[in-house]
Coordinates of C-alpha atoms in Angstrom, one line a residue:
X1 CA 65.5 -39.4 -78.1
X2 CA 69.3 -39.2 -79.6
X3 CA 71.5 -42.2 -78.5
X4 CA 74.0 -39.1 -77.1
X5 CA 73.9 -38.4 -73.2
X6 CA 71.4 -36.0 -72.1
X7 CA 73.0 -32.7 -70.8
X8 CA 71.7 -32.2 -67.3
X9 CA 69.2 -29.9 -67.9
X10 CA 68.0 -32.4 -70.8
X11 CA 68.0 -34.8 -67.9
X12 CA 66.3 -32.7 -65.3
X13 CA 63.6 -31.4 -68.5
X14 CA 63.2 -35.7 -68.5
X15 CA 63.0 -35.9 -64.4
X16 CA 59.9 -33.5 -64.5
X17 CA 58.5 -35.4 -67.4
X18 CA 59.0 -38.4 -65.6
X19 CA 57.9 -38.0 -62.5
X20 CA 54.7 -36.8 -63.6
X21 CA 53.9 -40.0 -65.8
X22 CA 55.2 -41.9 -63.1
X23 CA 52.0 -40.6 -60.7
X24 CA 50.0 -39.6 -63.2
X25 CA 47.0 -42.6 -63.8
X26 CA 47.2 -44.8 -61.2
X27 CA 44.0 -43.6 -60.4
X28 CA 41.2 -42.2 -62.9
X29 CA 42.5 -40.8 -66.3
X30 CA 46.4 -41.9 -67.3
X31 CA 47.4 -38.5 -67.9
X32 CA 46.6 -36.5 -65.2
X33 CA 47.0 -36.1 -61.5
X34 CA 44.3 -36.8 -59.2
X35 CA 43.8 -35.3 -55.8
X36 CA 45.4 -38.5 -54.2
X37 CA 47.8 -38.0 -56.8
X38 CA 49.3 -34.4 -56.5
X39 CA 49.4 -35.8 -53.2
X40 CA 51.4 -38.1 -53.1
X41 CA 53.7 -36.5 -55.7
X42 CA 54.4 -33.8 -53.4
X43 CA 54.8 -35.8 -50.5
X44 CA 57.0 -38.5 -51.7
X45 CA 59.0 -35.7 -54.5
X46 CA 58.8 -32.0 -52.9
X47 CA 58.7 -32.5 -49.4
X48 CA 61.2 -29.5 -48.6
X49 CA 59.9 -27.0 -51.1
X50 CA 56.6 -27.6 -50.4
X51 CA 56.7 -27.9 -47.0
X52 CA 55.1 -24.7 -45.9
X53 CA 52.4 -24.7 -48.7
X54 CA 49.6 -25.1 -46.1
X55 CA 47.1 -27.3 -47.2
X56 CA 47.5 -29.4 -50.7
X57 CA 44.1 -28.8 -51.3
X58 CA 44.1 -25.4 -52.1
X59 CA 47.4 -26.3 -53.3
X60 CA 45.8 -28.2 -55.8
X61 CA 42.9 -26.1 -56.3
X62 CA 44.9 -22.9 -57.4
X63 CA 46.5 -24.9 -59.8
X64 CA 43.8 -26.8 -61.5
X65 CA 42.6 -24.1 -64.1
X66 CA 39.9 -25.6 -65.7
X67 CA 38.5 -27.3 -62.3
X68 CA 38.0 -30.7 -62.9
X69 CA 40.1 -31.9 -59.6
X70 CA 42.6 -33.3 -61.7
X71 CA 46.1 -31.6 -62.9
X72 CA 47.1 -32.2 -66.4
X73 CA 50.8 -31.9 -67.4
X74 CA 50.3 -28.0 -67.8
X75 CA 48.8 -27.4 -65.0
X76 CA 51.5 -29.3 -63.1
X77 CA 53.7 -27.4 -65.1
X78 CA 52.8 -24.1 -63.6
X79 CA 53.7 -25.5 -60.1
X80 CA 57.0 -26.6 -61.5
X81 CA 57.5 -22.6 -62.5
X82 CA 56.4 -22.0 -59.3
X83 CA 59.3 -23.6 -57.7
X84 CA 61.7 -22.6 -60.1
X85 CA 61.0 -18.9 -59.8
X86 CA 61.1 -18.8 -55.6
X87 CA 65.0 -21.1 -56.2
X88 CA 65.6 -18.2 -58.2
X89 CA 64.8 -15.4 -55.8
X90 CA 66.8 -17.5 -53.3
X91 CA 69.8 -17.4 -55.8
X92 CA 69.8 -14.1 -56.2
X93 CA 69.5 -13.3 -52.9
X94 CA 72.6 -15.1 -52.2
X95 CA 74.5 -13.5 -55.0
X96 CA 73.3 -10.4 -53.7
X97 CA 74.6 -11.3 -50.1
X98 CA 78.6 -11.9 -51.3

């Protein structure tokens, strides 16, 4: 990384990255996300926009394409784009509302 300050998307593009590594591995293989894992990711990191998800399981389940109970970094991605795309419909609805 450049020795210059991060913008803050830069910094929020890190924060994702981050945060995965950070639960990624402490159980099983180092980079992915176990069932525990995801878990308690979510819990601990997206308690609000998560909150009415249902059950993590199938959570987890819809997002694990290949499977194999554990979420790599793309397949965490895709929850990540998840999130990002409802905050946008939110935006816009606000926008809309003014």
């Amino acid at each position: 990384m450049a020795a210059e300050p991060l913008t803050e998307l830069e910094a929020a593009i890190e924060t994702v990255v981050n945060t995965f590594f950070t639960f990624a591995g402490r159980e099983g293989r180092k980079g992915s996300l176990s069932v525990n894992e995801f878990k308690e990711l979510v819990t601990q990191q997206l308690p609000h926009l998560l909150k009415d998800v249902g059950s993590l399981d199938e959570k987890m389940k819809s997002l694990d394409v290949n499977q194999d109970s554990e979420l790599k970094f793309s397949e965490y991605w895709r929850l990540i784009g998840e999130l990002a795309k409802e905050m946008r419909r939110e935006k816009a609805l606000e926008i809309r509302k003014k």
